[in-house]
Coordinates of C-alpha atoms in Angstrom, one line a residue:
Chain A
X8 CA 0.0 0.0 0.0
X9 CA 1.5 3.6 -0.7
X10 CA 1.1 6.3 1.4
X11 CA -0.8 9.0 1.7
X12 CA -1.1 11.6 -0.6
X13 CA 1.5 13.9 0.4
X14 CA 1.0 17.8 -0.7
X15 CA 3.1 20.9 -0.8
X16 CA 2.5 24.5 -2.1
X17 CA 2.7 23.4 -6.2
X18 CA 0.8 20.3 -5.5
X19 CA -2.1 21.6 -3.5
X20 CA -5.0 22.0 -5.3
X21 CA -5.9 25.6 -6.1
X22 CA -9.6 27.1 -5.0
X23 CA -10.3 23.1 -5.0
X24 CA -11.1 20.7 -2.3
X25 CA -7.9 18.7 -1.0
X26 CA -10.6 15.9 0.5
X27 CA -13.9 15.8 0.7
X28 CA -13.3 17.6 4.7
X29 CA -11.0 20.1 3.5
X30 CA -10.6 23.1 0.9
X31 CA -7.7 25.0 -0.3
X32 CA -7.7 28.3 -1.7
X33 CA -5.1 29.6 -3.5
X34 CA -4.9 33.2 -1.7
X35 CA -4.1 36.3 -3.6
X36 CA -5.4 39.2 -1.8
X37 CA -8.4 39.0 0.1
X38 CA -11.0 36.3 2.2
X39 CA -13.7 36.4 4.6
X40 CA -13.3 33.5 7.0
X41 CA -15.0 32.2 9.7
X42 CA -13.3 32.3 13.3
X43 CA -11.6 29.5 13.8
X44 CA -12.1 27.5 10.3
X45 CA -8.1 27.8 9.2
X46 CA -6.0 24.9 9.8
X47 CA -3.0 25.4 8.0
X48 CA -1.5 27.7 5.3
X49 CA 2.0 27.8 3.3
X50 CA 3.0 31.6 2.4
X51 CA 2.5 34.8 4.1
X52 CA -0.6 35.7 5.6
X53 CA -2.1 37.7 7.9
X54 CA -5.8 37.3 9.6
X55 CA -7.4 40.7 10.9
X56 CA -10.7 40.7 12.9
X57 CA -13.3 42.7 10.9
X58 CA -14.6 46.0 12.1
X59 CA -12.1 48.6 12.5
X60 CA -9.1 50.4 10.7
X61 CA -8.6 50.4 7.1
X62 CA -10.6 47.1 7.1
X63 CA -13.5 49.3 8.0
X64 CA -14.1 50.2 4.3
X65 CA -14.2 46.5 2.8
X66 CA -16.9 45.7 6.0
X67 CA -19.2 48.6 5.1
X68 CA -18.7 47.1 1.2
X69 CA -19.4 43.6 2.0
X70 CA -20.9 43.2 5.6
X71 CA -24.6 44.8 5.7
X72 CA -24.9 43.9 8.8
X73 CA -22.7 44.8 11.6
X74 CA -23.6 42.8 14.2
X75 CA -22.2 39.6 13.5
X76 CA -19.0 41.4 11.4
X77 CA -17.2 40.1 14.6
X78 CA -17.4 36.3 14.0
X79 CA -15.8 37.2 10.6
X80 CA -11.8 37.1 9.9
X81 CA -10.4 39.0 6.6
X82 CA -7.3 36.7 5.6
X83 CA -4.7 38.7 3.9
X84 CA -1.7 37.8 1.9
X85 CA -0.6 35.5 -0.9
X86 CA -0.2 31.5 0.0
X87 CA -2.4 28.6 -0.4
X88 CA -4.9 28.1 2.7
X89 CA -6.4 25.0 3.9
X90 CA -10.1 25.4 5.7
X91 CA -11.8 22.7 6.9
X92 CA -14.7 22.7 9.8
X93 CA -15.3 20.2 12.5
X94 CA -14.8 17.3 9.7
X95 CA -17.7 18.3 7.8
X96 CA -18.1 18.0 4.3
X97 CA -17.0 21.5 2.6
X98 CA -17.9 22.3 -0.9
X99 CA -17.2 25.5 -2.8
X100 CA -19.7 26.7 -5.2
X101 CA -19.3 30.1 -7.8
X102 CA -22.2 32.6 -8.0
X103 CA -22.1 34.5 -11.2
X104 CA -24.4 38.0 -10.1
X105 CA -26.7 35.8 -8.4
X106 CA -27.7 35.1 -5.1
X107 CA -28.3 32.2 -2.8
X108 CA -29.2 31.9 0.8
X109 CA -27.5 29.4 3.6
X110 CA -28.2 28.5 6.8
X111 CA -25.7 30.6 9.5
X112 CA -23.9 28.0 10.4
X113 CA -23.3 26.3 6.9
X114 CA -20.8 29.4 5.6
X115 CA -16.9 29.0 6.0
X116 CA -15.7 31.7 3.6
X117 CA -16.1 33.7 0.9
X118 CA -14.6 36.2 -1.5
X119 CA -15.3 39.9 -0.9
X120 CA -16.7 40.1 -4.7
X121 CA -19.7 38.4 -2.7
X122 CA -22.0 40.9 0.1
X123 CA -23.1 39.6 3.0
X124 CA -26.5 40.0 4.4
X125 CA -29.1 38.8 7.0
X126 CA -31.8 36.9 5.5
X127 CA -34.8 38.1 6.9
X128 CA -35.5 34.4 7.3
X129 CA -34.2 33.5 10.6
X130 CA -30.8 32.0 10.9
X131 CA -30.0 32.5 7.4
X132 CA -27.9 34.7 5.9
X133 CA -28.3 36.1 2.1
X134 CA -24.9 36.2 -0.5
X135 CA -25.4 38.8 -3.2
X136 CA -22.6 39.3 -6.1
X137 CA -19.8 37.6 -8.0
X138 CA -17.1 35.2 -6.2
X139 CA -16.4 32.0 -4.7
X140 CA -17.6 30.8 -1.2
X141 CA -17.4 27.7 0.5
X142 CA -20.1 26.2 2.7
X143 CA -19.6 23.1 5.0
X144 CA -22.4 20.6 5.1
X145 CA -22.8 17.2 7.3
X146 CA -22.9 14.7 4.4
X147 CA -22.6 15.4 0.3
X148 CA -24.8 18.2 -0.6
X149 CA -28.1 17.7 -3.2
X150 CA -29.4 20.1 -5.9
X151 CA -33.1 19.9 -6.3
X152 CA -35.1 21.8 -8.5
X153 CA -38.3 23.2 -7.3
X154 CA -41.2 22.4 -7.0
X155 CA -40.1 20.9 -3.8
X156 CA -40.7 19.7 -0.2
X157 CA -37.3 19.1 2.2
X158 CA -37.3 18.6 5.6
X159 CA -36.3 21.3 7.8
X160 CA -33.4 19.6 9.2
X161 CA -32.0 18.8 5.8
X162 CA -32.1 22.3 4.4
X163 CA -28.8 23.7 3.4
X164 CA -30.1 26.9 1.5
X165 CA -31.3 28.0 -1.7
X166 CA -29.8 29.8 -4.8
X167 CA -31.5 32.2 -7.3
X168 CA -35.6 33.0 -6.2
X169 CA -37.5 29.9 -5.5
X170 CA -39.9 31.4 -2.4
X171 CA -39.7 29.5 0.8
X172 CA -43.0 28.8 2.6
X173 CA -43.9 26.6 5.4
X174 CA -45.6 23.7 4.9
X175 CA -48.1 21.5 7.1
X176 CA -49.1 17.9 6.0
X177 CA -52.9 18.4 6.1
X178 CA -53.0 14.9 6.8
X179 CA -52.2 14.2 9.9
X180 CA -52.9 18.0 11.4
X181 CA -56.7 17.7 10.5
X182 CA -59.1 18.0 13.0
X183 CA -59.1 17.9 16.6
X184 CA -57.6 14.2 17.1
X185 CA -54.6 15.3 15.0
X186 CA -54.0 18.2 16.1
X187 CA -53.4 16.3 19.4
X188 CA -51.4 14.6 17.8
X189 CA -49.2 16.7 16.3
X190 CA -48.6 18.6 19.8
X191 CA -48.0 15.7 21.8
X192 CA -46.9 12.9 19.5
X193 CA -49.8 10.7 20.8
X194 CA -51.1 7.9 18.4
X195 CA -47.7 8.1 16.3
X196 CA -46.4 11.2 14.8
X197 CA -44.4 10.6 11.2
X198 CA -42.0 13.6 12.5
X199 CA -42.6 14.6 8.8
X200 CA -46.2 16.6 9.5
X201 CA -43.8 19.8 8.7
X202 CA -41.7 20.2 5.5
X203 CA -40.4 23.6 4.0
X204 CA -41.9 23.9 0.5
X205 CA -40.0 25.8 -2.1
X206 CA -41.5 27.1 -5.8
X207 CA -40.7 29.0 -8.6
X208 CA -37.1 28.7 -10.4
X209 CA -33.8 28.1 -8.9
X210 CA -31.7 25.4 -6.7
X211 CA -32.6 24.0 -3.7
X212 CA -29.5 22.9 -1.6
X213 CA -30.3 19.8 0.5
X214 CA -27.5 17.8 2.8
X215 CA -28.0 13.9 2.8
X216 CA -28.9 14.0 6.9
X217 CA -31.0 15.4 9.2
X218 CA -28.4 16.4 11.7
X219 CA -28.0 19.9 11.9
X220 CA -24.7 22.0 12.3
X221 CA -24.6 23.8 15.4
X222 CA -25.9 27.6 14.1
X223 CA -24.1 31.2 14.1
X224 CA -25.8 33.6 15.4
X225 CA -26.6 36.4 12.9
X226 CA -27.0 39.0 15.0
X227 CA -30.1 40.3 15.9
X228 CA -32.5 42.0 13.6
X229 CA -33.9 45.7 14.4
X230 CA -36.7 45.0 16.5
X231 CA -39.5 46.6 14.7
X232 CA -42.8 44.7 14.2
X233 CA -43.3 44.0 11.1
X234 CA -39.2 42.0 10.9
X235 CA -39.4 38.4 10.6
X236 CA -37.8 37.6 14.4
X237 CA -38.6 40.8 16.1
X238 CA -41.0 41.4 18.8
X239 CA -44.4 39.5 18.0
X240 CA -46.9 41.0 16.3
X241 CA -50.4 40.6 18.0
X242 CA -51.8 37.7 17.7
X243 CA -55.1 37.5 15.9
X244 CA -56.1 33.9 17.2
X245 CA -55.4 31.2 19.6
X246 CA -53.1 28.8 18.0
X247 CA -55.9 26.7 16.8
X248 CA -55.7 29.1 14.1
X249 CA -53.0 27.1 12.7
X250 CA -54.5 23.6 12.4
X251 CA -57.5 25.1 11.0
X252 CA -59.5 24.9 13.7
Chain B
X22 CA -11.3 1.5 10.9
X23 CA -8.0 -0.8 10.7
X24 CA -7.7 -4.5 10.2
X25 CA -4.0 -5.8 11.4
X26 CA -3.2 -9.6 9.9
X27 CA -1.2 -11.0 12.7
X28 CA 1.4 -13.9 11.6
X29 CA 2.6 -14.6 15.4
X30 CA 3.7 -11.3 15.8
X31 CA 2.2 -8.5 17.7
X32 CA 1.2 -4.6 17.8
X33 CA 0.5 -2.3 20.6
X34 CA -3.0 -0.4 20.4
X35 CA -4.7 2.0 22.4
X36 CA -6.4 0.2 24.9
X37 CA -10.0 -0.7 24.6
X38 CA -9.7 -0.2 20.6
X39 CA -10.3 -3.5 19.2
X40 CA -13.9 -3.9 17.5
X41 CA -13.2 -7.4 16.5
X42 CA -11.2 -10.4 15.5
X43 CA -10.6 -13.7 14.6
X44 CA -8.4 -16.0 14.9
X45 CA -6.2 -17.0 18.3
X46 CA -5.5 -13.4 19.5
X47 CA -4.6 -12.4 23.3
X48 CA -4.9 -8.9 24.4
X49 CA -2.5 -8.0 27.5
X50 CA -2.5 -4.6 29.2
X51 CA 1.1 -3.0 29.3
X52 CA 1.6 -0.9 32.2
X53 CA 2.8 2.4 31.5
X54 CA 2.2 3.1 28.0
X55 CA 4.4 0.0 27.3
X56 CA 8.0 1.7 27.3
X57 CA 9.3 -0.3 30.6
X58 CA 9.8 1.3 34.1
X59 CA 11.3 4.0 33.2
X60 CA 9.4 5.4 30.2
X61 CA 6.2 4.5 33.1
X62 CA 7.8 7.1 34.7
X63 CA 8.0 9.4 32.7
X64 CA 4.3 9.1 31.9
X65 CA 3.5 9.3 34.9
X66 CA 5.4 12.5 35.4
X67 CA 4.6 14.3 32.6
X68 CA 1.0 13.7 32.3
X69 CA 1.8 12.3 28.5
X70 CA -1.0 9.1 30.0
X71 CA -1.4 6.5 27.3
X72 CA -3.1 3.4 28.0
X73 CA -1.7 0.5 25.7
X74 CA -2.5 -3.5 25.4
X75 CA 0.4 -6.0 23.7
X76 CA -2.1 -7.6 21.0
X77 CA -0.5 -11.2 19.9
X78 CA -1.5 -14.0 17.8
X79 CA -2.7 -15.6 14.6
X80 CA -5.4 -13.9 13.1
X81 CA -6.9 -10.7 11.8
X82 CA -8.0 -7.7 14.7
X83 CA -9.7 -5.1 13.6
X84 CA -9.5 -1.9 15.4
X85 CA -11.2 1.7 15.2
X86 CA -12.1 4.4 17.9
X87 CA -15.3 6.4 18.0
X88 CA -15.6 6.7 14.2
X89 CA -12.5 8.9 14.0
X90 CA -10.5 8.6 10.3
X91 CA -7.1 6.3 10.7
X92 CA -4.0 7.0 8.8
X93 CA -1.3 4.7 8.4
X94 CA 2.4 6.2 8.5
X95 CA 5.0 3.9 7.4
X96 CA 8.6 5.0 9.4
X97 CA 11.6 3.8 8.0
X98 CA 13.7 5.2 11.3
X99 CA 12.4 8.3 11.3
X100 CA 10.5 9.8 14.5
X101 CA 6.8 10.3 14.2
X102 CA 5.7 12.8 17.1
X103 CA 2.0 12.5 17.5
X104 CA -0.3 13.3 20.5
X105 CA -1.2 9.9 22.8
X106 CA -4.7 10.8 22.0
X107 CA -4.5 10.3 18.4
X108 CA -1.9 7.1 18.7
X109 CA -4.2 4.0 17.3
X110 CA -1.7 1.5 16.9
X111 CA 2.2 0.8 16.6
X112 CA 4.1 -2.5 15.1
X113 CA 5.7 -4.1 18.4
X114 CA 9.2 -2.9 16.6
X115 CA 8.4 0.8 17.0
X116 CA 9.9 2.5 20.1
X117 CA 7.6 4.9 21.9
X118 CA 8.6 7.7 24.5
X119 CA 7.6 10.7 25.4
X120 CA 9.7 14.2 24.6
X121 CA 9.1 17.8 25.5
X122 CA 7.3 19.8 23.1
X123 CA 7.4 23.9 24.8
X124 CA 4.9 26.3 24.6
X125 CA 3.0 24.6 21.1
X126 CA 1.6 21.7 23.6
X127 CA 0.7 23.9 26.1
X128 CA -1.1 26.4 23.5
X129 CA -3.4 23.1 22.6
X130 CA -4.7 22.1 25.5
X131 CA -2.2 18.7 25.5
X132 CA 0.0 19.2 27.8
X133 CA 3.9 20.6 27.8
X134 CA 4.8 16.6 26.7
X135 CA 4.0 14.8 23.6
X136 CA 4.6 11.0 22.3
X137 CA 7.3 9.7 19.8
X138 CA 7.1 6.8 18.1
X139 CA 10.6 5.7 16.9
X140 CA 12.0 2.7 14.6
X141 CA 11.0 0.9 11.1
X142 CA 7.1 -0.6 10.6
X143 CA 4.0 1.0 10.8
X144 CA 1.8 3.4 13.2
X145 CA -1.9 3.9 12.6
X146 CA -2.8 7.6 14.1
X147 CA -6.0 8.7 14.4
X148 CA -7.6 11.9 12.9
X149 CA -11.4 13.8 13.1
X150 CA -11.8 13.2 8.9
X151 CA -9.3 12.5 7.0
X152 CA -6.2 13.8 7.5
X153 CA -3.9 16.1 4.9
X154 CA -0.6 15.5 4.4
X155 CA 1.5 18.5 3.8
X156 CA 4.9 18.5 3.3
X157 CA 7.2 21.5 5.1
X158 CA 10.6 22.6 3.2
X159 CA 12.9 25.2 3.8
X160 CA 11.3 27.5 0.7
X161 CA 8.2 26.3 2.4
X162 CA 7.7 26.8 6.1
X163 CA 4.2 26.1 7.1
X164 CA 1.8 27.6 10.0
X165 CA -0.8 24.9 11.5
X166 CA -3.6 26.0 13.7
X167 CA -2.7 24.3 16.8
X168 CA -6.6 22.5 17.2
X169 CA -5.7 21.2 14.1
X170 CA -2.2 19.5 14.8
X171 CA -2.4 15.6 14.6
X172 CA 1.5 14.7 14.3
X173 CA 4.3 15.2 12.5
X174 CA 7.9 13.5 10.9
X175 CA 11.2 14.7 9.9
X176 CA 13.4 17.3 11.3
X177 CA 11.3 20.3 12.2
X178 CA 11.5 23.3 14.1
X179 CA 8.3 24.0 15.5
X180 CA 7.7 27.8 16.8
X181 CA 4.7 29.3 18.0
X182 CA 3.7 32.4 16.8
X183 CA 1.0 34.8 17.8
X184 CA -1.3 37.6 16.1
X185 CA -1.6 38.8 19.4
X186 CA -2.4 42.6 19.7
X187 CA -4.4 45.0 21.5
X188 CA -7.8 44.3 19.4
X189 CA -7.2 40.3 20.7
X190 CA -7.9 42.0 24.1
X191 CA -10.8 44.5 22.9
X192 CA -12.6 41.3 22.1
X193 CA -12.2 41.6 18.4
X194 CA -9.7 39.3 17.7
X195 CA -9.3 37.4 14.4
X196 CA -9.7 33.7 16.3
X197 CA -6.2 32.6 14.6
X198 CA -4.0 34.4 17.4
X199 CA -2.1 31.1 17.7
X200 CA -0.2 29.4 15.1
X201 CA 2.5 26.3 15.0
X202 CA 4.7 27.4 12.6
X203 CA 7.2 24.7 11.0
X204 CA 10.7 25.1 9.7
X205 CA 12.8 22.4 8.2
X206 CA 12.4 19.1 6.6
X207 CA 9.6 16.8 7.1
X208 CA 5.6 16.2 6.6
X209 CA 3.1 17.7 8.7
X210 CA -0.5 15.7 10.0
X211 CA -3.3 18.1 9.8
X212 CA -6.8 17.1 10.5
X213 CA -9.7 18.9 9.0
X214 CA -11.2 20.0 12.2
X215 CA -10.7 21.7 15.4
X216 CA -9.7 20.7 19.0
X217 CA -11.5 22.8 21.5
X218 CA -7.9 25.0 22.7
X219 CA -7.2 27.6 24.9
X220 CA -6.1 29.4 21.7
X221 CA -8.6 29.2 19.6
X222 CA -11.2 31.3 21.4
X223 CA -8.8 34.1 21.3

């Protein structure tokens, strides 16, 4: 048996995956990382926290939101860079002036041709521009093409405009017994009642498990009514509302 | 996971590592980390703890530990350095000991003490995913993140160098103050994920 492939500055792969765990980037100029995702790099390079001196410029051009800027690291320099996070599966994808949402915790790095936003779903977080990122996943990622209905847990994110909606399996929430049953899990609950449903065109990024990856907090939103994870709106009903009731 | 064909000969493992086998095999604990009184000693004083069973027969033993990634180095009298945490198995030929490491073990968490594993045969070390082999030369130093350190071969200088600076203390550091940075000849173990170390929250 030979050894393991052994790999230097010319062999390393450039802007490619080394492994299915771990991703290179050839590094000439500028990165946003996330804290903590660098394990190695050949060259010279220096990593700045975002959010002050004459990084502040590049934030306010990439970073809409300020409040999580702080989790971000700009890598500076010129050498190849390995990234990798907690042995999850990392894949890199190219966004040609498009967009795609991911879930917080999903994102490793990116290029500053990409802006940063807050989703105003939730825990997600919104890439706008040209560049390269690189999102982690726990198991080989899926494309699906809407019209489509993914589990929560296996939701990655979605590229281009396909509108995500809730969706309740009318099934097993109708009427009184299974609305009991939903809440409580009496008489055997699928654990599938509640899917996300996507339409329209686009991609739908799914990962092949339902364990999630811890998430990032994404700062929090202004707390207005009317902002998806602000204060509560009033409530119209009871939540019987929901089932239909 | 690792399947070791034993001919009559044997290998030390981590203890408690073996999944299965067949064949006539005995397992015997080795005091000490298995490096005779006085590498028990040493253990002992330096914390560098590694729990090892003498595994001997005819047969085929297979060995893995909680789903973690094994890589096999083959040593031709070289020294492999590798943390006893990550030590699977060795050929019963391989020497192990214990050496002092500086400030690098001590910025991971590990301890000031790490384990060598000297001689000619085989070592299985164990890594969270697959590990990447990268090789260090003098044109080409390389920095590690210390959480991210498995082992290492060959003659190389290992220094520690910090991004340390008054923004690290604001709060806004860039959570890569600490880096193991490599100098010489020789191939570096990385693993593509992160120990929880005192240095990486900074």
């Amino acid at each position: 048996m030979s050894g393991p492939a052994v790999f230097d500055p010319q062999t390393l792969p450039a802007d490619d995956n080394v492994n299915a765990y771990t991703f290179c980037v050839d590094l000439h100029g500028q990165w946003f990382l996330q804290k903590g995702k660098m394990i190695a790099y050949y060259g010279r390079i220096s990593f700045d926290g975002v959010g002050h001196g004459r990084l502040d410029r590049l934030v306010a051009g990439s970073f809409h939101s300020p409040l999580h800027a702080a989790d971000w690291v700009v890598a500076e320099g010129e050498g190849k860079m390995l990234l990798a996070d907690r042995a999850f599966d990392v894949n890199s994808y190219d966004l040609e002036d498009g967009n795609l949402t991911v879930r917080s915790g999903n994102l490793l790095a990116f290029q500053p041709g990409l802006s940063l936003k807050q989703s105003v779903i939730p825990g997600f977080l919104t890439l706008i521009g040209t560049g390269k990122f690189v999102a982690a996943s726990n198991g080989p990622v899926i494309f699906a093409e809407p019209p489509i209905r993914v589990d929560p847990q296996a939701l990655v994110g979605w590229a281009d405009c396909p509108s995500p909606c809730h969706h309740y399996d009318h099934q097993y929430l109708r009427g009184v017994l299974g609305g009991v049953r939903a809440l409580t899990g009496l008489g055997g609950a699928s654990g599938e009642e509640h899917q996300f449903e996507f339409t329209g065109a686009g991609q739908v990024l799914l990962q092949s498990t339902e364990q999630l990856m811890a998430e990032r907090d994404t700062g929090s939103v202004p707390g207005q009514p009317g902002v998806p994870g602000g204060p509560p709106a009033p409530q119209q009903g009871g939540p019987q509302s929901r089932f239909g009731l | 996971m690792l399947a070791v064909d034993l001919a009559g000969d044997g290998v030390k493992a981590k203890n408690g590592s073996m999944v299965a086998y067949d064949g006539r095999i005995g397992f015997k604990k080795l005091t000490g980390g298995g490096d005779g009184l006085r590498g028990m000693v040493t253990r002992r004083l330096t914390g560098e703890q590694m729990e090892v069973m003498e595994v001997k027969g005819h047969g085929t033993c297979w060995f893995a530990d909680r789903a973690t990634e094994i890589n096999l180095v083959d040593l031709r009298g070289e020294t492999l350095y590798v943390e006893a945490d990550n030590l699977l198995c060795t050929d019963s030929g391989l020497r192990t000991g214990t050496t002092f490491t500086g400030l690098r073990g001590a910025s991971q968490g590990n301890g000031l003490f790490t384990t060598t594993v000297e001689g000619i045969g085989r070592a299985a070390i164990l890594s969270d995913g697959q590990a990447v082999v990268l090789r260090v030369s003098p044109r080409y130093p390389l920095q590690v993140d210390p959480g991210a350190y498995v082992a290492h071969t060959g003659k190389l200088k290992q220094t520690l160098q910090s991004g340390v600076n008054f923004r690290t203390v604001l709060g806004e550091g860039s959570g890569e103050a600490f880096q193991i940075r490599f100098e010489g000849e020789g191939l570096v173990y990385v693993q593509p994920s992160e120990r929880n170390t005192v240095g990486g929250n900074v």
